[in-house]
mmCIF file of N, CA, C and O in Angstrom:
data_model
loop_
_atom_site.group_PDB
_atom_site.id
_atom_site.type_symbol
_atom_site.label_atom_id
_atom_site.label_comp_id
_atom_site.label_asym_id
_atom_site.label_seq_id
_atom_site.Cartn_x
_atom_site.Cartn_y
_atom_site.Cartn_z
ATOM 1 N N UNK A 22 6.745 2.742 -28.603
ATOM 2 C CA UNK A 22 5.374 2.285 -28.935
ATOM 3 C C UNK A 22 4.402 2.134 -27.726
ATOM 4 O O UNK A 22 3.421 2.508 -27.807
ATOM 5 N N UNK A 23 5.123 1.684 -26.593
ATOM 6 C CA UNK A 23 4.382 1.509 -25.302
ATOM 7 C C UNK A 23 3.801 2.739 -24.761
ATOM 8 O O UNK A 23 2.803 3.057 -24.407
ATOM 9 N N UNK A 24 4.907 3.913 -24.921
ATOM 10 C CA UNK A 24 4.612 5.089 -24.247
ATOM 11 C C UNK A 24 3.537 5.799 -25.037
ATOM 12 O O UNK A 24 2.548 6.365 -24.295
ATOM 13 N N UNK A 25 3.309 5.575 -26.402
ATOM 14 C CA UNK A 25 2.128 6.242 -27.006
ATOM 15 C C UNK A 25 0.961 5.467 -26.737
ATOM 16 O O UNK A 25 -0.150 6.084 -26.554
ATOM 17 N N UNK A 26 0.959 4.232 -26.589
ATOM 18 C CA UNK A 26 -0.158 3.323 -26.288
ATOM 19 C C UNK A 26 -0.652 3.709 -25.089
ATOM 20 O O UNK A 26 -2.150 3.633 -24.802
ATOM 21 N N UNK A 27 -0.157 3.947 -24.054
ATOM 22 C CA UNK A 27 -0.656 4.292 -22.677
ATOM 23 C C UNK A 27 -0.755 5.635 -22.341
ATOM 24 O O UNK A 27 -1.450 6.055 -21.322
ATOM 25 N N UNK A 28 -0.351 6.737 -23.123
ATOM 26 C CA UNK A 28 -0.664 7.965 -23.031
ATOM 27 C C UNK A 28 -2.130 8.472 -22.774
ATOM 28 O O UNK A 28 -2.438 9.205 -21.886
ATOM 29 N N UNK A 29 -3.130 7.889 -23.458
ATOM 30 C CA UNK A 29 -4.522 8.249 -23.195
ATOM 31 C C UNK A 29 -4.939 7.837 -21.860
ATOM 32 O O UNK A 29 -6.042 8.359 -21.375
ATOM 33 N N UNK A 30 -4.202 7.013 -21.054
ATOM 34 C CA UNK A 30 -4.686 6.535 -19.727
ATOM 35 C C UNK A 30 -4.083 7.278 -18.592
ATOM 36 O O UNK A 30 -3.949 6.927 -17.528
ATOM 37 N N UNK A 31 -3.293 8.364 -18.927
ATOM 38 C CA UNK A 31 -2.791 9.205 -18.014
ATOM 39 C C UNK A 31 -3.497 9.859 -16.967
ATOM 40 O O UNK A 31 -4.573 10.253 -17.212
ATOM 41 N N UNK A 32 -2.893 9.898 -15.766
ATOM 42 C CA UNK A 32 -3.627 10.689 -14.631
ATOM 43 C C UNK A 32 -3.393 12.082 -14.939
ATOM 44 O O UNK A 32 -2.375 12.353 -15.377
ATOM 45 N N UNK A 33 -4.304 12.969 -14.534
ATOM 46 C CA UNK A 33 -4.003 14.386 -14.526
ATOM 47 C C UNK A 33 -2.854 14.665 -13.870
ATOM 48 O O UNK A 33 -2.717 14.344 -12.683
ATOM 49 N N UNK A 34 -2.101 15.783 -14.323
ATOM 50 C CA UNK A 34 -1.118 16.303 -13.465
ATOM 51 C C UNK A 34 0.317 15.707 -13.902
ATOM 52 O O UNK A 34 1.321 16.023 -13.245
ATOM 53 N N UNK A 35 0.317 14.892 -14.703
ATOM 54 C CA UNK A 35 1.639 14.141 -15.306
ATOM 55 C C UNK A 35 2.400 15.113 -15.965
ATOM 56 O O UNK A 35 1.819 15.834 -16.828
ATOM 57 N N UNK A 36 3.736 15.248 -15.844
ATOM 58 C CA UNK A 36 4.455 16.123 -16.640
ATOM 59 C C UNK A 36 4.512 15.806 -18.058
ATOM 60 O O UNK A 36 4.274 14.731 -18.428
ATOM 61 N N UNK A 37 4.649 16.601 -18.999
ATOM 62 C CA UNK A 37 4.583 16.283 -20.490
ATOM 63 C C UNK A 37 5.563 15.187 -20.807
ATOM 64 O O UNK A 37 5.158 14.572 -21.748
ATOM 65 N N UNK A 38 6.698 15.116 -20.298
ATOM 66 C CA UNK A 38 7.638 14.083 -20.777
ATOM 67 C C UNK A 38 7.514 12.862 -20.074
ATOM 68 O O UNK A 38 8.290 11.951 -20.143
ATOM 69 N N UNK A 39 6.292 12.721 -19.185
ATOM 70 C CA UNK A 39 6.128 11.381 -18.493
ATOM 71 C C UNK A 39 6.052 10.119 -19.338
ATOM 72 O O UNK A 39 6.546 9.091 -19.119
ATOM 73 N N UNK A 40 5.475 10.331 -20.560
ATOM 74 C CA UNK A 40 5.384 9.150 -21.542
ATOM 75 C C UNK A 40 6.454 9.201 -22.632
ATOM 76 O O UNK A 40 6.256 8.539 -23.587
ATOM 77 N N UNK A 41 7.412 9.906 -22.427
ATOM 78 C CA UNK A 41 8.642 9.792 -23.391
ATOM 79 C C UNK A 41 9.177 8.331 -23.453
ATOM 80 O O UNK A 41 9.211 7.773 -22.305
ATOM 81 N N UNK A 42 9.844 8.002 -24.504
ATOM 82 C CA UNK A 42 10.535 6.613 -24.548
ATOM 83 C C UNK A 42 11.534 6.616 -23.389
ATOM 84 O O UNK A 42 11.684 5.655 -22.776
ATOM 85 N N UNK A 43 12.220 7.625 -23.249
ATOM 86 C CA UNK A 43 13.399 7.591 -22.180
ATOM 87 C C UNK A 43 12.997 7.456 -20.863
ATOM 88 O O UNK A 43 13.390 6.618 -20.121
ATOM 89 N N UNK A 44 11.822 8.148 -20.652
ATOM 90 C CA UNK A 44 11.338 8.187 -19.169
ATOM 91 C C UNK A 44 10.654 6.725 -19.043
ATOM 92 O O UNK A 44 10.817 6.195 -17.845
ATOM 93 N N UNK A 45 9.911 6.167 -19.890
ATOM 94 C CA UNK A 45 9.268 4.761 -19.796
ATOM 95 C C UNK A 45 10.490 3.759 -19.596
ATOM 96 O O UNK A 45 10.353 2.718 -18.815
ATOM 97 N N UNK A 46 11.409 3.851 -20.460
ATOM 98 C CA UNK A 46 12.603 2.973 -20.264
ATOM 99 C C UNK A 46 13.213 2.940 -18.880
ATOM 100 O O UNK A 46 13.624 1.919 -18.187
ATOM 101 N N UNK A 47 13.492 4.346 -18.346
ATOM 102 C CA UNK A 47 14.027 4.416 -17.255
ATOM 103 C C UNK A 47 13.021 3.825 -16.057
ATOM 104 O O UNK A 47 13.633 3.090 -14.998
ATOM 105 N N UNK A 48 11.875 3.992 -16.062
ATOM 106 C CA UNK A 48 10.920 3.447 -15.113
ATOM 107 C C UNK A 48 11.045 1.965 -15.084
ATOM 108 O O UNK A 48 10.967 1.343 -14.067
ATOM 109 N N UNK A 49 11.001 1.480 -16.344
ATOM 110 C CA UNK A 49 11.027 -0.006 -16.483
ATOM 111 C C UNK A 49 12.272 -0.678 -15.864
ATOM 112 O O UNK A 49 12.205 -1.530 -15.206
ATOM 113 N N UNK A 50 13.360 0.077 -16.089
ATOM 114 C CA UNK A 50 14.586 -0.406 -15.523
ATOM 115 C C UNK A 50 14.683 -0.500 -14.002
ATOM 116 O O UNK A 50 15.084 -1.356 -13.336
ATOM 117 N N UNK A 51 14.125 0.588 -13.542
ATOM 118 C CA UNK A 51 13.988 0.860 -12.072
ATOM 119 C C UNK A 51 13.140 -0.461 -11.497
ATOM 120 O O UNK A 51 13.430 -0.958 -10.604
ATOM 121 N N UNK A 52 11.881 -0.569 -12.215
ATOM 122 C CA UNK A 52 11.127 -1.713 -11.700
ATOM 123 C C UNK A 52 11.865 -3.143 -11.681
ATOM 124 O O UNK A 52 11.796 -3.916 -10.770
ATOM 125 N N UNK A 53 12.841 -3.288 -12.861
ATOM 126 C CA UNK A 53 13.493 -4.434 -12.999
ATOM 127 C C UNK A 53 14.505 -4.709 -11.754
ATOM 128 O O UNK A 53 14.772 -5.715 -11.228
ATOM 129 N N UNK A 54 15.036 -3.560 -11.532
ATOM 130 C CA UNK A 54 16.090 -3.522 -10.432
ATOM 131 C C UNK A 54 15.601 -3.667 -9.005
ATOM 132 O O UNK A 54 16.211 -4.326 -8.114
ATOM 133 N N UNK A 55 14.431 -3.371 -8.742
ATOM 134 C CA UNK A 55 13.890 -3.471 -7.432
ATOM 135 C C UNK A 55 12.929 -4.480 -7.271
ATOM 136 O O UNK A 55 12.399 -4.721 -6.243
ATOM 137 N N UNK A 56 12.743 -5.337 -8.328
ATOM 138 C CA UNK A 56 11.939 -6.554 -8.179
ATOM 139 C C UNK A 56 12.714 -7.697 -7.923
ATOM 140 O O UNK A 56 13.753 -7.924 -8.661
ATOM 141 N N UNK A 57 12.297 -8.500 -6.925
ATOM 142 C CA UNK A 57 13.132 -9.685 -6.620
ATOM 143 C C UNK A 57 13.010 -10.761 -7.743
ATOM 144 O O UNK A 57 11.859 -10.942 -8.229
ATOM 145 N N UNK A 58 14.083 -11.329 -8.221
ATOM 146 C CA UNK A 58 13.988 -12.304 -9.293
ATOM 147 C C UNK A 58 13.571 -13.522 -8.733
ATOM 148 O O UNK A 58 13.930 -14.141 -7.751
ATOM 149 N N UNK A 59 12.514 -14.191 -9.304
ATOM 150 C CA UNK A 59 11.982 -15.307 -8.911
ATOM 151 C C UNK A 59 13.083 -16.383 -9.127
ATOM 152 O O UNK A 59 13.856 -16.598 -9.964
ATOM 153 N N UNK A 60 13.029 -17.398 -8.120
ATOM 154 C CA UNK A 60 13.957 -18.486 -8.106
ATOM 155 C C UNK A 60 13.434 -19.563 -9.084
ATOM 156 O O UNK A 60 12.247 -20.087 -9.096
ATOM 157 N N UNK A 61 14.494 -19.910 -9.809
ATOM 158 C CA UNK A 61 14.164 -21.047 -10.942
ATOM 159 C C UNK A 61 13.957 -22.295 -10.117
ATOM 160 O O UNK A 61 14.799 -22.713 -9.362
ATOM 161 N N UNK A 62 13.021 -23.062 -10.582
ATOM 162 C CA UNK A 62 12.866 -24.507 -9.931
ATOM 163 C C UNK A 62 13.175 -25.529 -11.130
ATOM 164 O O UNK A 62 12.864 -25.285 -12.224
ATOM 165 N N UNK A 63 13.788 -26.467 -10.549
ATOM 166 C CA UNK A 63 13.982 -27.586 -11.630
ATOM 167 C C UNK A 63 12.678 -28.587 -11.447
ATOM 168 O O UNK A 63 12.347 -29.041 -10.339
ATOM 169 N N UNK A 64 12.138 -28.886 -12.504
ATOM 170 C CA UNK A 64 10.944 -29.627 -12.487
ATOM 171 C C UNK A 64 10.525 -30.470 -13.574
ATOM 172 O O UNK A 64 11.535 -30.639 -14.504
ATOM 173 N N UNK A 65 9.490 -30.614 -13.812
ATOM 174 C CA UNK A 65 8.960 -31.484 -14.964
ATOM 175 C C UNK A 65 9.008 -30.547 -16.280
ATOM 176 O O UNK A 65 9.010 -29.382 -16.087
ATOM 177 N N UNK A 66 9.240 -31.331 -17.400
ATOM 178 C CA UNK A 66 9.164 -30.531 -18.600
ATOM 179 C C UNK A 66 7.755 -29.905 -18.805
ATOM 180 O O UNK A 66 6.897 -30.338 -18.311
ATOM 181 N N UNK A 67 7.900 -28.527 -19.343
ATOM 182 C CA UNK A 67 6.644 -27.879 -19.550
ATOM 183 C C UNK A 67 6.183 -27.221 -18.326
ATOM 184 O O UNK A 67 5.208 -26.359 -18.438
ATOM 185 N N UNK A 68 6.956 -27.119 -17.278
ATOM 186 C CA UNK A 68 6.428 -26.384 -16.138
ATOM 187 C C UNK A 68 6.611 -24.983 -16.259
ATOM 188 O O UNK A 68 7.647 -24.442 -16.909
ATOM 189 N N UNK A 69 5.730 -24.225 -15.866
ATOM 190 C CA UNK A 69 5.673 -22.834 -16.157
ATOM 191 C C UNK A 69 6.510 -22.094 -15.048
ATOM 192 O O UNK A 69 6.330 -22.292 -13.872
ATOM 193 N N UNK A 70 7.601 -21.331 -15.478
ATOM 194 C CA UNK A 70 8.396 -20.665 -14.527
ATOM 195 C C UNK A 70 7.979 -19.118 -14.567
ATOM 196 O O UNK A 70 7.878 -18.636 -15.543
ATOM 197 N N UNK A 71 7.802 -18.569 -13.383
ATOM 198 C CA UNK A 71 7.403 -17.286 -13.160
ATOM 199 C C UNK A 71 8.610 -16.269 -13.546
ATOM 200 O O UNK A 71 9.774 -16.526 -13.136
ATOM 201 N N UNK A 72 8.489 -15.456 -14.518
ATOM 202 C CA UNK A 72 9.425 -14.463 -14.908
ATOM 203 C C UNK A 72 9.362 -13.172 -14.017
ATOM 204 O O UNK A 72 8.382 -12.898 -13.342
ATOM 205 N N UNK A 73 10.505 -12.456 -14.217
ATOM 206 C CA UNK A 73 10.596 -11.175 -13.494
ATOM 207 C C UNK A 73 9.301 -10.272 -13.930
ATOM 208 O O UNK A 73 8.559 -9.420 -13.206
ATOM 209 N N UNK A 74 8.916 -10.298 -15.253
ATOM 210 C CA UNK A 74 7.852 -9.602 -15.794
ATOM 211 C C UNK A 74 6.569 -9.923 -15.237
ATOM 212 O O UNK A 74 5.841 -9.045 -14.838
ATOM 213 N N UNK A 75 6.366 -11.191 -14.848
ATOM 214 C CA UNK A 75 5.160 -11.868 -14.311
ATOM 215 C C UNK A 75 5.080 -11.188 -12.766
ATOM 216 O O UNK A 75 3.941 -10.694 -12.299
ATOM 217 N N UNK A 76 6.143 -11.104 -12.083
ATOM 218 C CA UNK A 76 6.194 -10.612 -10.642
ATOM 219 C C UNK A 76 5.851 -9.048 -10.757
ATOM 220 O O UNK A 76 4.972 -8.720 -9.912
ATOM 221 N N UNK A 77 6.332 -8.499 -11.779
ATOM 222 C CA UNK A 77 6.174 -6.951 -11.864
ATOM 223 C C UNK A 77 4.666 -6.760 -12.079
ATOM 224 O O UNK A 77 3.908 -5.835 -11.396
ATOM 225 N N UNK A 78 4.096 -7.447 -13.050
ATOM 226 C CA UNK A 78 2.734 -7.434 -13.463
ATOM 227 C C UNK A 78 1.704 -7.657 -12.291
ATOM 228 O O UNK A 78 0.881 -6.867 -12.015
ATOM 229 N N UNK A 79 2.102 -8.682 -11.608
ATOM 230 C CA UNK A 79 1.145 -9.041 -10.380
ATOM 231 C C UNK A 79 1.419 -8.087 -9.399
ATOM 232 O O UNK A 79 0.247 -7.604 -8.764
ATOM 233 N N UNK A 80 2.524 -7.476 -8.981
ATOM 234 C CA UNK A 80 2.701 -6.559 -7.997
ATOM 235 C C UNK A 80 1.914 -5.179 -8.376
ATOM 236 O O UNK A 80 1.176 -4.532 -7.509
ATOM 237 N N UNK A 81 2.181 -4.727 -9.566
ATOM 238 C CA UNK A 81 1.423 -3.398 -10.066
ATOM 239 C C UNK A 81 -0.098 -3.601 -10.186
ATOM 240 O O UNK A 81 -0.804 -2.704 -9.808
ATOM 241 N N UNK A 82 -0.412 -4.752 -10.547
ATOM 242 C CA UNK A 82 -1.934 -5.073 -10.583
ATOM 243 C C UNK A 82 -2.516 -5.067 -9.274
ATOM 244 O O UNK A 82 -3.557 -4.341 -8.960
ATOM 245 N N UNK A 83 -1.833 -5.481 -8.218
ATOM 246 C CA UNK A 83 -2.254 -5.591 -6.843
ATOM 247 C C UNK A 83 -2.420 -4.066 -6.276
ATOM 248 O O UNK A 83 -3.379 -3.772 -5.699
ATOM 249 N N UNK A 84 -1.367 -3.313 -6.592
ATOM 250 C CA UNK A 84 -1.301 -1.988 -6.131
ATOM 251 C C UNK A 84 -2.318 -1.056 -6.744
ATOM 252 O O UNK A 84 -3.054 -0.311 -6.099
ATOM 253 N N UNK A 85 -2.592 -1.327 -8.088
ATOM 254 C CA UNK A 85 -3.636 -0.659 -8.742
ATOM 255 C C UNK A 85 -5.090 -0.899 -8.204
ATOM 256 O O UNK A 85 -5.947 -0.057 -8.046
ATOM 257 N N UNK A 86 -5.299 -2.181 -7.939
ATOM 258 C CA UNK A 86 -6.593 -2.733 -7.356
ATOM 259 C C UNK A 86 -6.749 -2.050 -6.191
ATOM 260 O O UNK A 86 -7.942 -1.483 -5.777
ATOM 261 N N UNK A 87 -5.717 -2.048 -5.259
ATOM 262 C CA UNK A 87 -5.981 -1.351 -3.986
ATOM 263 C C UNK A 87 -6.195 0.255 -4.110
ATOM 264 O O UNK A 87 -7.077 0.897 -3.505
ATOM 265 N N UNK A 88 -5.458 0.893 -5.127
ATOM 266 C CA UNK A 88 -5.847 2.359 -5.373
ATOM 267 C C UNK A 88 -7.344 2.427 -5.918
ATOM 268 O O UNK A 88 -7.857 3.447 -5.382
ATOM 269 N N UNK A 89 -7.761 1.702 -6.684
ATOM 270 C CA UNK A 89 -9.083 1.788 -7.208
ATOM 271 C C UNK A 89 -10.078 1.635 -6.094
ATOM 272 O O UNK A 89 -11.253 2.069 -6.022
ATOM 273 N N UNK A 90 -9.921 0.545 -5.215
ATOM 274 C CA UNK A 90 -10.679 0.306 -4.080
ATOM 275 C C UNK A 90 -10.861 1.558 -3.198
ATOM 276 O O UNK A 90 -12.022 1.967 -2.827
ATOM 277 N N UNK A 91 -9.810 2.098 -2.987
ATOM 278 C CA UNK A 91 -9.740 3.406 -2.250
ATOM 279 C C UNK A 91 -10.476 4.584 -2.911
ATOM 280 O O UNK A 91 -11.320 5.259 -2.155
ATOM 281 N N UNK A 92 -10.352 4.726 -4.175
ATOM 282 C CA UNK A 92 -11.125 5.792 -4.888
ATOM 283 C C UNK A 92 -12.545 5.360 -4.896
ATOM 284 O O UNK A 92 -13.353 6.389 -4.660
ATOM 285 N N UNK A 93 -12.934 4.126 -5.038
ATOM 286 C CA UNK A 93 -14.363 3.773 -5.039
ATOM 287 C C UNK A 93 -14.969 4.231 -3.633
ATOM 288 O O UNK A 93 -15.863 4.678 -3.564
ATOM 289 N N UNK A 94 -14.057 3.802 -2.725
ATOM 290 C CA UNK A 94 -14.765 4.060 -1.163
ATOM 291 C C UNK A 94 -14.933 5.487 -1.070
ATOM 292 O O UNK A 94 -15.962 5.930 -0.459
ATOM 293 N N UNK A 95 -13.920 6.328 -1.397
ATOM 294 C CA UNK A 95 -13.991 7.818 -1.314
ATOM 295 C C UNK A 95 -15.265 8.331 -2.113
ATOM 296 O O UNK A 95 -15.889 9.188 -1.644
ATOM 297 N N UNK A 96 -15.513 7.799 -3.225
ATOM 298 C CA UNK A 96 -16.452 8.230 -4.222
ATOM 299 C C UNK A 96 -17.844 7.853 -3.412
ATOM 300 O O UNK A 96 -18.791 8.655 -3.589
ATOM 301 N N UNK A 97 -17.820 6.842 -2.981
ATOM 302 C CA UNK A 97 -19.196 6.324 -2.339
ATOM 303 C C UNK A 97 -19.530 7.159 -1.078
ATOM 304 O O UNK A 97 -20.607 7.531 -0.849
ATOM 305 N N UNK A 98 -18.600 7.503 -0.261
ATOM 306 C CA UNK A 98 -18.607 8.291 0.849
ATOM 307 C C UNK A 98 -19.147 9.794 0.325
ATOM 308 O O UNK A 98 -20.156 10.297 1.060
ATOM 309 N N UNK A 99 -18.517 10.379 -0.749
ATOM 310 C CA UNK A 99 -18.877 11.658 -1.223
ATOM 311 C C UNK A 99 -20.318 11.576 -1.743
ATOM 312 O O UNK A 99 -21.152 12.468 -1.448
ATOM 313 N N UNK A 100 -20.627 10.516 -2.427
ATOM 314 C CA UNK A 100 -22.030 10.232 -2.983
ATOM 315 C C UNK A 100 -23.071 10.347 -1.734
ATOM 316 O O UNK A 100 -24.162 11.025 -1.952
ATOM 317 N N UNK A 101 -22.738 9.495 -0.780
ATOM 318 C CA UNK A 101 -23.692 9.348 0.407
ATOM 319 C C UNK A 101 -23.872 10.780 0.993
ATOM 320 O O UNK A 101 -24.914 11.179 1.284
ATOM 321 N N UNK A 102 -22.786 11.472 1.305
ATOM 322 C CA UNK A 102 -22.900 12.977 1.822
ATOM 323 C C UNK A 102 -23.796 13.867 0.899
ATOM 324 O O UNK A 102 -24.530 14.590 1.372
ATOM 325 N N UNK A 103 -23.470 13.799 -0.426
ATOM 326 C CA UNK A 103 -24.252 14.691 -1.326
ATOM 327 C C UNK A 103 -25.681 14.322 -1.292
ATOM 328 O O UNK A 103 -26.585 15.075 -1.370
ATOM 329 N N UNK A 104 -25.877 12.996 -1.267
ATOM 330 C CA UNK A 104 -27.472 12.512 -1.259
ATOM 331 C C UNK A 104 -27.990 13.036 0.038
ATOM 332 O O UNK A 104 -29.218 13.426 0.014
ATOM 333 N N UNK A 105 -27.343 12.891 1.186
ATOM 334 C CA UNK A 105 -27.879 13.333 2.457
ATOM 335 C C UNK A 105 -28.123 14.842 2.283
ATOM 336 O O UNK A 105 -29.171 15.312 2.729
ATOM 337 N N UNK A 106 -27.159 15.568 1.789
ATOM 338 C CA UNK A 106 -27.397 17.020 1.641
ATOM 339 C C UNK A 106 -28.483 17.494 0.705
ATOM 340 O O UNK A 106 -29.378 18.446 1.040
ATOM 341 N N UNK A 107 -28.687 16.774 -0.372
ATOM 342 C CA UNK A 107 -29.801 16.951 -1.236
ATOM 343 C C UNK A 107 -31.182 16.600 -0.586
ATOM 344 O O UNK A 107 -32.040 17.487 -0.756
ATOM 345 N N UNK A 108 -31.166 15.693 0.281
ATOM 346 C CA UNK A 108 -32.478 15.193 0.890
ATOM 347 C C UNK A 108 -32.657 16.381 2.033
ATOM 348 O O UNK A 108 -33.989 16.869 2.171
ATOM 349 N N UNK A 109 -31.697 16.920 2.669
ATOM 350 C CA UNK A 109 -31.937 18.129 3.588
ATOM 351 C C UNK A 109 -32.412 19.280 2.934
ATOM 352 O O UNK A 109 -33.358 19.983 3.489
ATOM 353 N N UNK A 110 -31.823 19.576 1.734
ATOM 354 C CA UNK A 110 -32.243 20.817 0.886
ATOM 355 C C UNK A 110 -33.617 20.651 0.618
ATOM 356 O O UNK A 110 -34.415 21.511 0.655
ATOM 357 N N UNK A 111 -34.074 19.413 -0.028
ATOM 358 C CA UNK A 111 -35.525 19.239 -0.405
ATOM 359 C C UNK A 111 -36.375 19.400 0.767
ATOM 360 O O UNK A 111 -37.558 19.856 0.695
ATOM 361 N N UNK A 112 -36.039 18.928 1.910
ATOM 362 C CA UNK A 112 -36.814 19.012 3.115
ATOM 363 C C UNK A 112 -36.967 20.288 3.834
ATOM 364 O O UNK A 112 -37.824 20.725 4.596
ATOM 365 N N UNK A 113 -36.107 21.311 3.039
ATOM 366 C CA UNK A 113 -36.139 22.823 3.641
ATOM 367 C C UNK A 113 -35.336 22.978 4.860
ATOM 368 O O UNK A 113 -35.514 24.047 5.553
ATOM 369 N N UNK A 114 -34.434 22.051 5.284
ATOM 370 C CA UNK A 114 -33.585 22.159 6.525
ATOM 371 C C UNK A 114 -32.327 22.836 6.205
ATOM 372 O O UNK A 114 -31.614 23.192 7.253
ATOM 373 N N UNK A 115 -32.041 23.155 5.067
ATOM 374 C CA UNK A 115 -30.740 23.914 4.687
ATOM 375 C C UNK A 115 -30.839 25.113 4.089
ATOM 376 O O UNK A 115 -30.041 25.820 3.410
ATOM 377 N N UNK A 116 -32.132 25.823 4.121
ATOM 378 C CA UNK A 116 -32.450 27.095 3.388
ATOM 379 C C UNK A 116 -31.550 28.175 4.003
ATOM 380 O O UNK A 116 -31.126 29.046 3.100
ATOM 381 N N UNK A 117 -31.023 28.211 5.273
ATOM 382 C CA UNK A 117 -29.972 29.282 5.563
ATOM 383 C C UNK A 117 -28.756 28.974 5.086
ATOM 384 O O UNK A 117 -27.932 30.034 5.189
ATOM 385 N N UNK A 118 -28.401 27.869 4.568
ATOM 386 C CA UNK A 118 -27.100 27.643 4.069
ATOM 387 C C UNK A 118 -27.128 27.571 2.402
ATOM 388 O O UNK A 118 -25.932 27.208 1.939
ATOM 389 N N UNK A 119 -28.159 27.786 1.748
ATOM 390 C CA UNK A 119 -28.203 27.649 0.318
ATOM 391 C C UNK A 119 -27.072 28.419 -0.459
ATOM 392 O O UNK A 119 -26.643 27.969 -1.403
ATOM 393 N N UNK A 120 -26.998 29.599 -0.062
ATOM 394 C CA UNK A 120 -25.934 30.591 -0.731
ATOM 395 C C UNK A 120 -24.607 30.086 -0.606
ATOM 396 O O UNK A 120 -23.825 29.947 -1.628
ATOM 397 N N UNK A 121 -24.338 29.658 0.617
ATOM 398 C CA UNK A 121 -22.909 28.993 0.871
ATOM 399 C C UNK A 121 -22.750 27.571 0.051
ATOM 400 O O UNK A 121 -21.642 27.470 -0.511
ATOM 401 N N UNK A 122 -23.857 26.864 -0.008
ATOM 402 C CA UNK A 122 -23.736 25.639 -0.806
ATOM 403 C C UNK A 122 -23.506 26.036 -2.375
ATOM 404 O O UNK A 122 -22.705 25.263 -3.099
ATOM 405 N N UNK A 123 -24.166 27.037 -2.845
ATOM 406 C CA UNK A 123 -24.124 27.370 -4.242
ATOM 407 C C UNK A 123 -22.570 27.885 -4.630
ATOM 408 O O UNK A 123 -22.246 27.527 -5.530
ATOM 409 N N UNK A 124 -22.210 28.593 -3.625
ATOM 410 C CA UNK A 124 -20.828 29.022 -3.690
ATOM 411 C C UNK A 124 -19.813 27.737 -3.831
ATOM 412 O O UNK A 124 -18.908 27.809 -4.644
ATOM 413 N N UNK A 125 -20.003 26.878 -2.921
ATOM 414 C CA UNK A 125 -19.235 25.652 -3.082
ATOM 415 C C UNK A 125 -19.269 24.846 -4.307
ATOM 416 O O UNK A 125 -18.257 24.406 -4.866
ATOM 417 N N UNK A 126 -20.514 24.787 -4.696
ATOM 418 C CA UNK A 126 -20.654 24.064 -6.136
ATOM 419 C C UNK A 126 -20.104 24.793 -7.223
ATOM 420 O O UNK A 126 -19.400 24.201 -8.089
ATOM 421 N N UNK A 127 -20.169 26.137 -7.213
ATOM 422 C CA UNK A 127 -19.577 26.996 -8.268
ATOM 423 C C UNK A 127 -18.003 26.665 -8.169
ATOM 424 O O UNK A 127 -17.415 26.763 -9.303
ATOM 425 N N UNK A 128 -17.420 26.505 -7.112
ATOM 426 C CA UNK A 128 -16.139 26.464 -7.110
ATOM 427 C C UNK A 128 -15.554 25.029 -7.491
ATOM 428 O O UNK A 128 -14.545 24.911 -8.040
ATOM 429 N N UNK A 129 -16.470 24.019 -7.357
ATOM 430 C CA UNK A 129 -16.130 22.639 -7.894
ATOM 431 C C UNK A 129 -16.233 22.804 -9.438
ATOM 432 O O UNK A 129 -15.369 22.102 -10.145
ATOM 433 N N UNK A 130 -17.197 23.561 -10.081
ATOM 434 C CA UNK A 130 -17.434 23.644 -11.426
ATOM 435 C C UNK A 130 -16.244 24.262 -12.150
ATOM 436 O O UNK A 130 -15.882 23.915 -13.336
ATOM 437 N N UNK A 131 -15.729 25.373 -11.563
ATOM 438 C CA UNK A 131 -14.683 26.186 -12.098
ATOM 439 C C UNK A 131 -13.318 25.465 -12.024
ATOM 440 O O UNK A 131 -13.009 24.607 -11.995
#
């Protein structure tokens, strides 16, 4: 059921069996094996003890946040460059490269 629920969020290029139940189970098992088990503490009643699942969620969340920060930074840099190019084109400073730029744009579209 989890594999079907997360399938719409797949990154492009994943193999077709990436979200199969078998593959998801093997990935989860690998995560459990490679994650350090939190030490249990003796304490007051009702004290919240961190589980292996909590550690995995925290670790994967931190990794994803870093990935997204990197993607945002790259996107912002690309935007700045495109904006700069657009301003140069409008000012007429890139007339000699217009055909080359059009070809680049066509390659992105296709």
